[in-house]
CSV table of C-alpha atoms and ligand atoms in Angstrom, one decimal:
chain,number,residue,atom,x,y,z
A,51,UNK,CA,120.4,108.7,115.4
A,52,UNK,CA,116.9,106.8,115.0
A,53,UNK,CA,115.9,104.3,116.4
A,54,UNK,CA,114.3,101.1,114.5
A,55,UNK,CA,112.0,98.6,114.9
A,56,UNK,CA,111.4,95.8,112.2
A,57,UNK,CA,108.2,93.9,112.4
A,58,UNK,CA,108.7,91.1,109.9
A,59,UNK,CA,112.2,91.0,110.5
A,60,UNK,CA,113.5,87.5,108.2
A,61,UNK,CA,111.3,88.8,105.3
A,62,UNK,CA,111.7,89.9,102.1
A,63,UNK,CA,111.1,93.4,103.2
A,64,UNK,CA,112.7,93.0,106.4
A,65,UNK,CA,115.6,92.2,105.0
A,66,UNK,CA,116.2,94.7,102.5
A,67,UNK,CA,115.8,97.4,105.3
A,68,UNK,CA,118.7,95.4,107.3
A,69,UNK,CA,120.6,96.2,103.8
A,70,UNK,CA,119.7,99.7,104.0
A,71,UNK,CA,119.9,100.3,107.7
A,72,UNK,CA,123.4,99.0,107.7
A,73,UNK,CA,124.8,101.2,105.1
A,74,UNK,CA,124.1,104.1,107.2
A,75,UNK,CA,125.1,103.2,110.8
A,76,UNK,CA,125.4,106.4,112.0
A,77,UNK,CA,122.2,107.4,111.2
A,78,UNK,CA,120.2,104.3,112.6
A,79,UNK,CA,120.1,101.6,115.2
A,80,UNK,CA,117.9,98.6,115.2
A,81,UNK,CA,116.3,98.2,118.3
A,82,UNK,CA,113.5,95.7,118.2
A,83,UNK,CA,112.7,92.7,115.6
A,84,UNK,CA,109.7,90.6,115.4
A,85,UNK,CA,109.5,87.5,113.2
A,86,UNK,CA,106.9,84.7,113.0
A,87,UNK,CA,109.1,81.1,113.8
A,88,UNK,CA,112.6,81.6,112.2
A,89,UNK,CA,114.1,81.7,115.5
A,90,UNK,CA,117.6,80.4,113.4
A,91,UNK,CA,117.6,83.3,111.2
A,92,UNK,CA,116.5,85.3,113.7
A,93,UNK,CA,119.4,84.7,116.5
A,94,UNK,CA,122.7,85.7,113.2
A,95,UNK,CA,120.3,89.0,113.1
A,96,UNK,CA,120.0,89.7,116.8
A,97,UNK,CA,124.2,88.7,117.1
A,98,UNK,CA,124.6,91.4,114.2
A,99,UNK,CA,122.5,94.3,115.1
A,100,UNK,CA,121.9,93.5,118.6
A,101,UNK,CA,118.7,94.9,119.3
A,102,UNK,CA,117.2,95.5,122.7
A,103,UNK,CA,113.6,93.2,122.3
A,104,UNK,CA,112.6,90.5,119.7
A,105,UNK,CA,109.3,88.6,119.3
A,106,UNK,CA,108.2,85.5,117.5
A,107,UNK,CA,105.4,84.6,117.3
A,108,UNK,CA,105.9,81.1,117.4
A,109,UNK,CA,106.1,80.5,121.4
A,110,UNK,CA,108.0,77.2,121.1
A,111,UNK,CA,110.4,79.3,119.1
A,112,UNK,CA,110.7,81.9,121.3
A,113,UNK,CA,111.5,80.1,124.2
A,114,UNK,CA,114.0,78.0,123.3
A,115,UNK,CA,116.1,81.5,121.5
A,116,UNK,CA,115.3,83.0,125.0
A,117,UNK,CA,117.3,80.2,126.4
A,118,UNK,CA,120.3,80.4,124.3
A,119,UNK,CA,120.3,84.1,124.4
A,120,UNK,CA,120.4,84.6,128.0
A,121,UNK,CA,122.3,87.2,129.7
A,122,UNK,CA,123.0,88.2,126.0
A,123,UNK,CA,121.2,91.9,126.8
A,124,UNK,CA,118.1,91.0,124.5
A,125,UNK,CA,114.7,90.6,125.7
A,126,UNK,CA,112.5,88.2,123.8
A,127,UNK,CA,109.0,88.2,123.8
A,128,UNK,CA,106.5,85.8,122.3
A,129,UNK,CA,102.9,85.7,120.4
A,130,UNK,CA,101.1,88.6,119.0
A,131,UNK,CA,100.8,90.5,122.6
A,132,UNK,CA,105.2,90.2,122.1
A,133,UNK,CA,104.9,92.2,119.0
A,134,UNK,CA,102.4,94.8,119.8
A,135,UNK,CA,105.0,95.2,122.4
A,136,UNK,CA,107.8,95.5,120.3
A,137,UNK,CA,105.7,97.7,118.2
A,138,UNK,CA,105.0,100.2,120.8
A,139,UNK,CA,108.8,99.9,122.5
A,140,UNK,CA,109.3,103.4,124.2
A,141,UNK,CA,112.6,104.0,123.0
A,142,UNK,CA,111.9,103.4,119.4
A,143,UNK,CA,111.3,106.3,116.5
A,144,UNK,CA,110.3,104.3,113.1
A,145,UNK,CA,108.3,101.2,113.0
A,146,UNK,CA,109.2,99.1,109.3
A,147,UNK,CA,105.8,97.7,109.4
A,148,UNK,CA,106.6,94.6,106.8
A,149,UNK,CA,104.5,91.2,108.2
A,150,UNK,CA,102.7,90.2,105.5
A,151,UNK,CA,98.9,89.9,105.8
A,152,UNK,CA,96.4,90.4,108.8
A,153,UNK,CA,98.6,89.8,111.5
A,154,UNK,CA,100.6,93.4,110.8
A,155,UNK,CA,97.3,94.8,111.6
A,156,UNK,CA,97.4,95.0,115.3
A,157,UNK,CA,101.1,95.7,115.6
A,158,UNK,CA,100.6,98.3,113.2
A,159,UNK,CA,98.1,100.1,114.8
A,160,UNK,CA,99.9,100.0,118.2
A,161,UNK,CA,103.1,101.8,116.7
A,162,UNK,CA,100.5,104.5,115.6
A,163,UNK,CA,98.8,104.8,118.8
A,164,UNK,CA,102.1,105.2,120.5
A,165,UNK,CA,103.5,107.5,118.2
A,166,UNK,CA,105.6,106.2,116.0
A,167,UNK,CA,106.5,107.1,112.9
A,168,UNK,CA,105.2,103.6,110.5
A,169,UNK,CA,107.2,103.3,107.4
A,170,UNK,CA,104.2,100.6,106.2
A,171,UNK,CA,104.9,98.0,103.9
A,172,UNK,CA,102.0,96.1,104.9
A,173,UNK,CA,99.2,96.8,102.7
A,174,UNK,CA,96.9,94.0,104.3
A,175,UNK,CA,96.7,96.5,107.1
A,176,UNK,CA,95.7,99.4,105.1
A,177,UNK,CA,93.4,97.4,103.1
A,178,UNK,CA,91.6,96.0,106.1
A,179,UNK,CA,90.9,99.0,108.0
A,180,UNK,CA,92.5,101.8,106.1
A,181,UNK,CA,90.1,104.6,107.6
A,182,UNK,CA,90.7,103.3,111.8
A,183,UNK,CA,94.1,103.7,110.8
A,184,UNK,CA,94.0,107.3,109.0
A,185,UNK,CA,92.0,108.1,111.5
A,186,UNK,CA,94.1,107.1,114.6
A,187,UNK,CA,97.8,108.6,112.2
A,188,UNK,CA,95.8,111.9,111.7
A,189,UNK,CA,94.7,112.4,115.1
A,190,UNK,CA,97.8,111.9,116.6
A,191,UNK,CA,99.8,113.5,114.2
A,192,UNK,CA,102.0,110.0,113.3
A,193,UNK,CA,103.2,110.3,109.8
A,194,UNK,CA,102.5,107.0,107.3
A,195,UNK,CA,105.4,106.8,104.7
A,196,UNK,CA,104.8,103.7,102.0
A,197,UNK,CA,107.1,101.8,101.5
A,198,UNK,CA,105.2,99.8,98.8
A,199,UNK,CA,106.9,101.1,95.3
A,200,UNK,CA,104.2,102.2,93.5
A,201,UNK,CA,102.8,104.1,97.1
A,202,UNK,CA,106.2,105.6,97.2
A,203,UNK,CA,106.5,106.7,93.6
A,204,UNK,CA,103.2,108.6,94.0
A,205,UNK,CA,104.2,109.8,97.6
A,206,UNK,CA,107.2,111.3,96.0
A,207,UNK,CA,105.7,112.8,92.8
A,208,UNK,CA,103.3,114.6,95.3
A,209,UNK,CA,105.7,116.0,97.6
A,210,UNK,CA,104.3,120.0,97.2
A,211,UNK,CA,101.5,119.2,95.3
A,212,UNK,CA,98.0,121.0,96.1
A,213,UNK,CA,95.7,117.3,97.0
A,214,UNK,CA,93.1,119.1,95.0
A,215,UNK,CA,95.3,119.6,91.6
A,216,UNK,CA,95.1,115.8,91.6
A,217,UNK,CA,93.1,114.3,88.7
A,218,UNK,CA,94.1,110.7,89.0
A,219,UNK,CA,96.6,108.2,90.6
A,220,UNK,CA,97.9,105.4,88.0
A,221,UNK,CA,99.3,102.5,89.5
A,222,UNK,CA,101.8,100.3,86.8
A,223,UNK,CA,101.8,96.6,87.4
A,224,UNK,CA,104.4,94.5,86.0
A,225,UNK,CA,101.9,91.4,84.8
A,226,UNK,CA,103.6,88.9,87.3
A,227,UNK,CA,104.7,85.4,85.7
A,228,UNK,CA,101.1,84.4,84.2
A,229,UNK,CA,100.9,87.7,81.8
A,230,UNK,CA,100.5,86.0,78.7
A,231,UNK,CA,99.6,82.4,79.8
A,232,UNK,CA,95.9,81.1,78.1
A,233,UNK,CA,93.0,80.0,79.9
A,234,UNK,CA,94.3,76.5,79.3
A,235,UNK,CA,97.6,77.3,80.8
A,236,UNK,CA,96.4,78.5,83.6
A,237,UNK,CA,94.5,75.5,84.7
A,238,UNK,CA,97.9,73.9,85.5
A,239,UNK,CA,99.7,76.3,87.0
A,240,UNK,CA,101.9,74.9,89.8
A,241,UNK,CA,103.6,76.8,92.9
A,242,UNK,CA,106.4,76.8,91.5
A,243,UNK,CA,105.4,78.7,88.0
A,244,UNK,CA,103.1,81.0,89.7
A,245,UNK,CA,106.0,82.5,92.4
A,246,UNK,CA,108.6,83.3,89.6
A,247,UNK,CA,108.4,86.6,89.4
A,248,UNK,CA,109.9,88.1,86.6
A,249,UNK,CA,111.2,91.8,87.7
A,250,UNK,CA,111.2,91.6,91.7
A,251,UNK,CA,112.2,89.1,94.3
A,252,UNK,CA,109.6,88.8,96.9
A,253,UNK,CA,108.0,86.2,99.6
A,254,UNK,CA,105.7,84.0,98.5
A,255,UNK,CA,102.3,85.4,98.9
A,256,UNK,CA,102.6,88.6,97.0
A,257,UNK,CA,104.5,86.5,94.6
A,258,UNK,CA,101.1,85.0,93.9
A,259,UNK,CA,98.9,88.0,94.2
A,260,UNK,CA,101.1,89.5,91.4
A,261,UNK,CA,100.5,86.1,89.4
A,262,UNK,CA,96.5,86.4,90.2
A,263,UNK,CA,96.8,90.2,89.7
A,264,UNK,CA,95.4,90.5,93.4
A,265,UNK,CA,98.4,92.1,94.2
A,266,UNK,CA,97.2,95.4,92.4
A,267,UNK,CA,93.6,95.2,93.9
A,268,UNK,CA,95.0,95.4,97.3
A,269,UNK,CA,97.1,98.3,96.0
A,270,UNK,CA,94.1,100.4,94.9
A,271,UNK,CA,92.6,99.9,98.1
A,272,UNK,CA,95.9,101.1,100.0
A,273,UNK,CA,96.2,103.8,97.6
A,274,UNK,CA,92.6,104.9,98.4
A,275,UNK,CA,93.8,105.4,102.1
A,276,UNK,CA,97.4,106.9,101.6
A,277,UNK,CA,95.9,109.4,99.7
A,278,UNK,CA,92.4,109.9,99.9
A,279,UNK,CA,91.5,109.2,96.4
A,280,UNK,CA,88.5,107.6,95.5
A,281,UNK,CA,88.1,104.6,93.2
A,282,UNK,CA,87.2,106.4,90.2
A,283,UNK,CA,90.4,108.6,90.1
A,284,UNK,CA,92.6,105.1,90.6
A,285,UNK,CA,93.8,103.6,87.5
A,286,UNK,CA,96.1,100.7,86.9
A,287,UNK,CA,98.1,99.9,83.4
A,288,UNK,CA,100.5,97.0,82.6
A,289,UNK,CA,104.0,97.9,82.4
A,290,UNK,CA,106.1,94.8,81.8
A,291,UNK,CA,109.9,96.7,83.0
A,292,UNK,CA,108.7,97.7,86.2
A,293,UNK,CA,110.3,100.8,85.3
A,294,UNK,CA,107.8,103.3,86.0
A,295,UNK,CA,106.9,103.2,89.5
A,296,UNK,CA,103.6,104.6,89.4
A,297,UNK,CA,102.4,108.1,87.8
A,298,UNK,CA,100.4,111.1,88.9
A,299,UNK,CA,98.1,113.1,86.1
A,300,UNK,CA,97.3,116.5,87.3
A,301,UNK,CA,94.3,118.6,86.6
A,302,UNK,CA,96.3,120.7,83.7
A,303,UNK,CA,97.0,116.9,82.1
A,304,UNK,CA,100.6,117.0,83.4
A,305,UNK,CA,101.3,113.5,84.3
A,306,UNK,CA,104.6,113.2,86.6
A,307,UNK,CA,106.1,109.9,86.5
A,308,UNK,CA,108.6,108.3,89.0
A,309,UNK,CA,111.3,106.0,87.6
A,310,UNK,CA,114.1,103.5,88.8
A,311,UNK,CA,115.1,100.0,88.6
A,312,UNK,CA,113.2,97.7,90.8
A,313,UNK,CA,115.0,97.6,93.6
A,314,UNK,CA,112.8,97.6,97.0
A,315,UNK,CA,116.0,99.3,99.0
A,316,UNK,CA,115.3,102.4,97.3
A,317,UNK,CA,111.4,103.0,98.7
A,318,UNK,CA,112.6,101.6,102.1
A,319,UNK,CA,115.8,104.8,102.3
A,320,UNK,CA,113.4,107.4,100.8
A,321,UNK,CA,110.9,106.4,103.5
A,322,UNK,CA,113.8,105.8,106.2
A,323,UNK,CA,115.5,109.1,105.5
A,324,UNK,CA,112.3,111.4,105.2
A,325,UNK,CA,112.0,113.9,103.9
A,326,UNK,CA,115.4,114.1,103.2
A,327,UNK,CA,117.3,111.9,100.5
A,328,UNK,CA,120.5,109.8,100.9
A,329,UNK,CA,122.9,108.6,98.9
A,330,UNK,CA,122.7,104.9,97.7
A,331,UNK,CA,125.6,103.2,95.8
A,332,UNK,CA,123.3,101.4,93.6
A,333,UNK,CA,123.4,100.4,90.1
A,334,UNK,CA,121.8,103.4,87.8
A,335,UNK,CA,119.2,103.4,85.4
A,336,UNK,CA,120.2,103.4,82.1
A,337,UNK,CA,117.1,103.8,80.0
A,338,UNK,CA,118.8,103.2,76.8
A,339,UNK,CA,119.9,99.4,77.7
A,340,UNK,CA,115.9,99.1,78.5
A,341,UNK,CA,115.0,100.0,75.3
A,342,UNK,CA,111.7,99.9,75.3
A,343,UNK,CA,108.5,101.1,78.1
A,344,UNK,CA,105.6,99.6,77.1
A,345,UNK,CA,101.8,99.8,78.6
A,346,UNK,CA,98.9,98.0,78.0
A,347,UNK,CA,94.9,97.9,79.8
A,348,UNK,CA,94.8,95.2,82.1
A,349,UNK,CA,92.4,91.7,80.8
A,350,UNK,CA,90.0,92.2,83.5
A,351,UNK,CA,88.3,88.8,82.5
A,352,UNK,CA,91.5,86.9,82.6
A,353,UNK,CA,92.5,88.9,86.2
A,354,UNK,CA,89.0,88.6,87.5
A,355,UNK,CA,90.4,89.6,91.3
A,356,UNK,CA,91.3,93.2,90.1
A,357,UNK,CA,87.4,93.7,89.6
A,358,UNK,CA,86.8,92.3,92.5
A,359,UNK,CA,89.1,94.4,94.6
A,360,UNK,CA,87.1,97.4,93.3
A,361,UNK,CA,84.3,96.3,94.0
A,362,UNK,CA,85.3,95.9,97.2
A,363,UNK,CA,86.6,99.6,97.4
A,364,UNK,CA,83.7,100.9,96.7
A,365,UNK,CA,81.0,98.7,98.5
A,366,UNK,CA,83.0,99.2,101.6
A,367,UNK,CA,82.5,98.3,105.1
A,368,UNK,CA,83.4,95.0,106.0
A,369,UNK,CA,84.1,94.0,102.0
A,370,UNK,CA,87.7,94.8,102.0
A,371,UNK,CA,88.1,92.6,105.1
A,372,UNK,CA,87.0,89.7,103.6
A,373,UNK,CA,88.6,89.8,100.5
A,374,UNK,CA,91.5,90.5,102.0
A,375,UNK,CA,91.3,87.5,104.4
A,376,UNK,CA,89.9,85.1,101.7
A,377,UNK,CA,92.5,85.5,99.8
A,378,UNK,CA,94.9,84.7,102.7
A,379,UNK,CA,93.4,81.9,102.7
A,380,UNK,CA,93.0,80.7,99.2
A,381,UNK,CA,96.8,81.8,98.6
A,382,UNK,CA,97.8,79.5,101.5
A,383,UNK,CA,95.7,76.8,99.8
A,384,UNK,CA,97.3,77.2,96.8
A,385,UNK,CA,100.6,77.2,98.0
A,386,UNK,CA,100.1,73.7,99.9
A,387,UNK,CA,98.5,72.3,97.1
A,388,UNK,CA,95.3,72.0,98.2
A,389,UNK,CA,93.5,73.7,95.3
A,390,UNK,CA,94.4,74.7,91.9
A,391,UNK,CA,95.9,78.4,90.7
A,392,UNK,CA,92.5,79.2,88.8
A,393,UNK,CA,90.5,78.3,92.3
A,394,UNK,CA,92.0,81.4,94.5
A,395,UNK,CA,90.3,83.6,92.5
A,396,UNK,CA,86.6,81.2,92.5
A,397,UNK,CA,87.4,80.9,96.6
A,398,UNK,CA,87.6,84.6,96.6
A,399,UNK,CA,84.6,85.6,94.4
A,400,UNK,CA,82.1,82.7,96.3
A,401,UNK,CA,82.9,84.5,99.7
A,402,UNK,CA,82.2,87.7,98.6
A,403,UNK,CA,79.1,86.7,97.0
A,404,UNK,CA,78.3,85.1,100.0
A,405,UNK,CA,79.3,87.9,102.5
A,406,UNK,CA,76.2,90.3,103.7
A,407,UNK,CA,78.4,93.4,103.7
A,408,UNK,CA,78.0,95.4,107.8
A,409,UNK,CA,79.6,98.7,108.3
A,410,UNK,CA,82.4,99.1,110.6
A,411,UNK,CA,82.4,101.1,113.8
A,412,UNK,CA,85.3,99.7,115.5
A,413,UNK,CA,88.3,97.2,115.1
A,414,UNK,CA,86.4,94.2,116.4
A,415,UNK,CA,83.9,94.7,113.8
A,416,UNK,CA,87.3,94.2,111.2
A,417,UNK,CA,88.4,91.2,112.9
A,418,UNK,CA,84.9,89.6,113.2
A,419,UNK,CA,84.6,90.4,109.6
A,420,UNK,CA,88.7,88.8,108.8
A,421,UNK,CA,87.3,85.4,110.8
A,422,UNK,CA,84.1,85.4,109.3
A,423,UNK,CA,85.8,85.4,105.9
A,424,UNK,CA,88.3,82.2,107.0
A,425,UNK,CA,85.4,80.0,107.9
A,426,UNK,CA,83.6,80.8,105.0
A,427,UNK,CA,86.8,80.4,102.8
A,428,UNK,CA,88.0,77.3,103.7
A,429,UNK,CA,84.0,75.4,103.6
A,430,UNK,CA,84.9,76.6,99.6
A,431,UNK,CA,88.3,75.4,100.1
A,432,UNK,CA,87.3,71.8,100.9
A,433,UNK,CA,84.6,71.8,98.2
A,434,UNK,CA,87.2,72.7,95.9
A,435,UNK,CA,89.8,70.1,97.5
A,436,UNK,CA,87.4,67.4,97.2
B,704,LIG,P1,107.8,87.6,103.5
B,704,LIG,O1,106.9,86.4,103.5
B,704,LIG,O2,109.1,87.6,102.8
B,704,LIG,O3,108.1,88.0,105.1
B,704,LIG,C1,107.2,88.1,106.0
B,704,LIG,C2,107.7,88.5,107.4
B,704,LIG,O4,106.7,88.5,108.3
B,704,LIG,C3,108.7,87.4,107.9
B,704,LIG,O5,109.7,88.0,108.7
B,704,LIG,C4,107.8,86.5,108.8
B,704,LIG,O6,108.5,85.9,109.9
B,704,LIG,C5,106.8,87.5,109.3
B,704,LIG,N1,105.5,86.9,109.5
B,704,LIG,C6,104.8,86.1,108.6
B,704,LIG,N2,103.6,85.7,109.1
B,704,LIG,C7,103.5,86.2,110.3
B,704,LIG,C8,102.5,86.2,111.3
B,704,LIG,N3,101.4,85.4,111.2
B,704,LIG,N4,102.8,86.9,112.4
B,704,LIG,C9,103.9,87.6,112.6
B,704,LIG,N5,104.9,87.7,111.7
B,704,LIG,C10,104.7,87.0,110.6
B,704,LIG,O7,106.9,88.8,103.0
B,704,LIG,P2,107.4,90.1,102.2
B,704,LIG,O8,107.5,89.8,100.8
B,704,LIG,O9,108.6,90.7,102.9
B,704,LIG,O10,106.2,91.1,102.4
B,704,LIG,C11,105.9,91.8,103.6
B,704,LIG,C12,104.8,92.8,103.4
B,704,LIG,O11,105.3,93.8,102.5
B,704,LIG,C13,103.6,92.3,102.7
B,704,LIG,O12,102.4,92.9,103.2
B,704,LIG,C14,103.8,92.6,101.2
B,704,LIG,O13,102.6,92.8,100.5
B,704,LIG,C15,104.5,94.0,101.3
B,704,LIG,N6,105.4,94.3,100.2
B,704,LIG,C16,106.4,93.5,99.9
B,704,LIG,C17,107.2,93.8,98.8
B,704,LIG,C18,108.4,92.9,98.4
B,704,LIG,O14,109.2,93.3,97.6
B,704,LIG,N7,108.6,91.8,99.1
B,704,LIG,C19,107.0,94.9,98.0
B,704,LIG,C20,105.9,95.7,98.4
B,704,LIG,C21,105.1,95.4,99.5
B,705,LIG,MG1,103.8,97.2,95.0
């Protein structure tokens, strides 16, 4: 039996590893959940997997669940010192690390320091401060399993492989909902447009970092810490089915592919069972009522924030930060209507131009960097807002 705790509980992620977990109740036992307000959704999942500790980080929240839970046998906890505690709880083996953005970071890296096993879906973290983190798994011996699908496909397709056979990692993105929208289109986008999907059913910022292509960016960065690949030998290539996970080309131009239909439940078991596999009554994939796989080079000038998250990558230091937590920012803007679906991307480029880029040395020099980036987002926020 191992034991499971879910940071980012009510999510998108969180949920499908809820589905997963409970088809295999023999084999695991939730025993911590952390959340940010939902204290509603989060109470029918403590009655149904009755866990030992919860955290929100939503204090109100969290006191008023504490008070209709008492005596009930769960502990709650509140704020982000709640869920670092959750994250580190002794009697605990995997950590589904699925918050999304910076505030997975520090829960994150406490599961790793106490030596657990982090199934990550949180790229932010990765992307943030991807070498702290190798560095802190690798000392300690923790294993990092992705749970991101195109992290996964490549994590599978290299299970055995020599590190130094690899020629390059090629990451497919699906387009998002703007694929084939003009210029003109674009300028008026709303929420709504932009978070429709077409192939995967996810909360609502990576919904709009697949619209701005973003998505991907951060995906090269996390794929430049999962497996030590540098920029150059990390492609990306359209491919509309979402079919294709992601591929590997070796250094005798084999290229090893990994297929399925999009369905997040099947990275979450491979990286819940490893290394074994279990059975999943799923539907199968039947590549004959897909027809068709098709590929195409991504339109860096109408994606501009793919550039940028290379540029990032390879600048380094404190760049990767603040792109990361501009685009927090400009996303959230978006999404409350503040600025337009063609701004995120001018937010993000402004504070990168602006940024001096530092080194880092330690976690503080990450977070200074992540608040930095804020400040300067939302001055171009408001100028945009005006
Ligand atoms: P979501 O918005 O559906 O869920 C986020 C979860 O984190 C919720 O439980 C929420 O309560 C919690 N949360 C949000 N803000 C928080 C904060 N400030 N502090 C603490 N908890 C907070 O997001 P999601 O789509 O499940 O994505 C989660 C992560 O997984 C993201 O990093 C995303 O990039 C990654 N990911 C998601 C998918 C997907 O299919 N949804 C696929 C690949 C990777
Ligand atoms: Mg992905």
């Amino acid at each position: 039996m191992k034991n499971i705790v879910i940071l980012g509980a009510t999510g998108s992620i969180g949920m499908n590893t809820l589905d997963v977990i409970s088809r295999f109740p023999d084999r695991f036992r939730v025993v911590g959940l952390t959340v940010r307000s939902n204290d509603v959704k989060l109470e029918t999942l403590i009655k149904r997997f009755q866990p030992k500790v919860v955290s929100l980080m939503d204090e109100v929240a969290a006191a008023a669940l504490s008070k209709r839970l008492n005596g009930s046998g769960t502990e709650v906890l509140s704020g982000m010192e709640g869920c670092v505690e959750v994250a580190r709880f002794p009697d605990c083996d995997i950590v589904v690390s699925a918050v999304v953005g910076a505030a997975g970071l520090l829960p994150t890296l406490s599961a790793i320091q106490n030596g657990k096993v982090v199934a990550l879906a949180n790229k932010e973290t990765l992307v943030m401060a991807g070498e702290i983190i190798q560095k802190e798994a690798r000392s300690r011996n923790v294993p990092l399993l992705p749970i991101d699908s195109e992290h996964s496909a490549i994590f599978q397709v290299l299970s055995g492989e020599r590190h130094e056979d690899l020629l390059r990692l090629i990451l497919t993105a699906s387009g998002g909902p703007l694929i084939d929208f003009t210029p003109e289109m674009k300028e008026k986008v709303s929420p709504e447009v932009a978070l429709a999907h077409p192939n995967w059913k996810m909360g609502p910022k990576i919904s709009i970092d697949s619209a701005t292509l973003m998505n991907k960016g951060l995906e090269v960065i996390e794929a430049r810490w999962f497996f030590d690949a540098p920029p150059e030998k990390i492609d990306v290539v359209i491919h509309r089915q979402s079919i294709i996970h992601s591929m590997v080309e070796f250094v005798d131009r084999s290229v090893v592919a990994q297929m399925g239909l999009p369905d997040m439940r099947v990275p979450i078991s491979y990286a819940l069972h490893y290394p074994e596999r279990a059975p999943l009554s799923l539907p199968s994939l039947q590549l004959e009522e897909i027809g068709q796989l098709t590929f195409e080079k991504p339109d860096r000038k109408a994606f501009p924030l793919l550039t940028c998250a290379y540029d990032a990558l390879k600048g380094g230091g404190t760049l990767p930060s603040v792109l990361n937590a501009v685009n927090e920012e400009a996303v959230e803007a978006f999404l409350s209507e503040k600025i337009r679906f063609v701004e995120i991307a001018q937010v993000v480029q402004q504070t990168m131009e602006s940024h001096c880029p530092q080194s880092i040395g330690t976690l503080d020099d990450v977070l200074e960097a992540d608040q930095w980036a804020r400040r300067e987002g939302q001055l171009w926020i408001s100028k945009y807002a005006a």
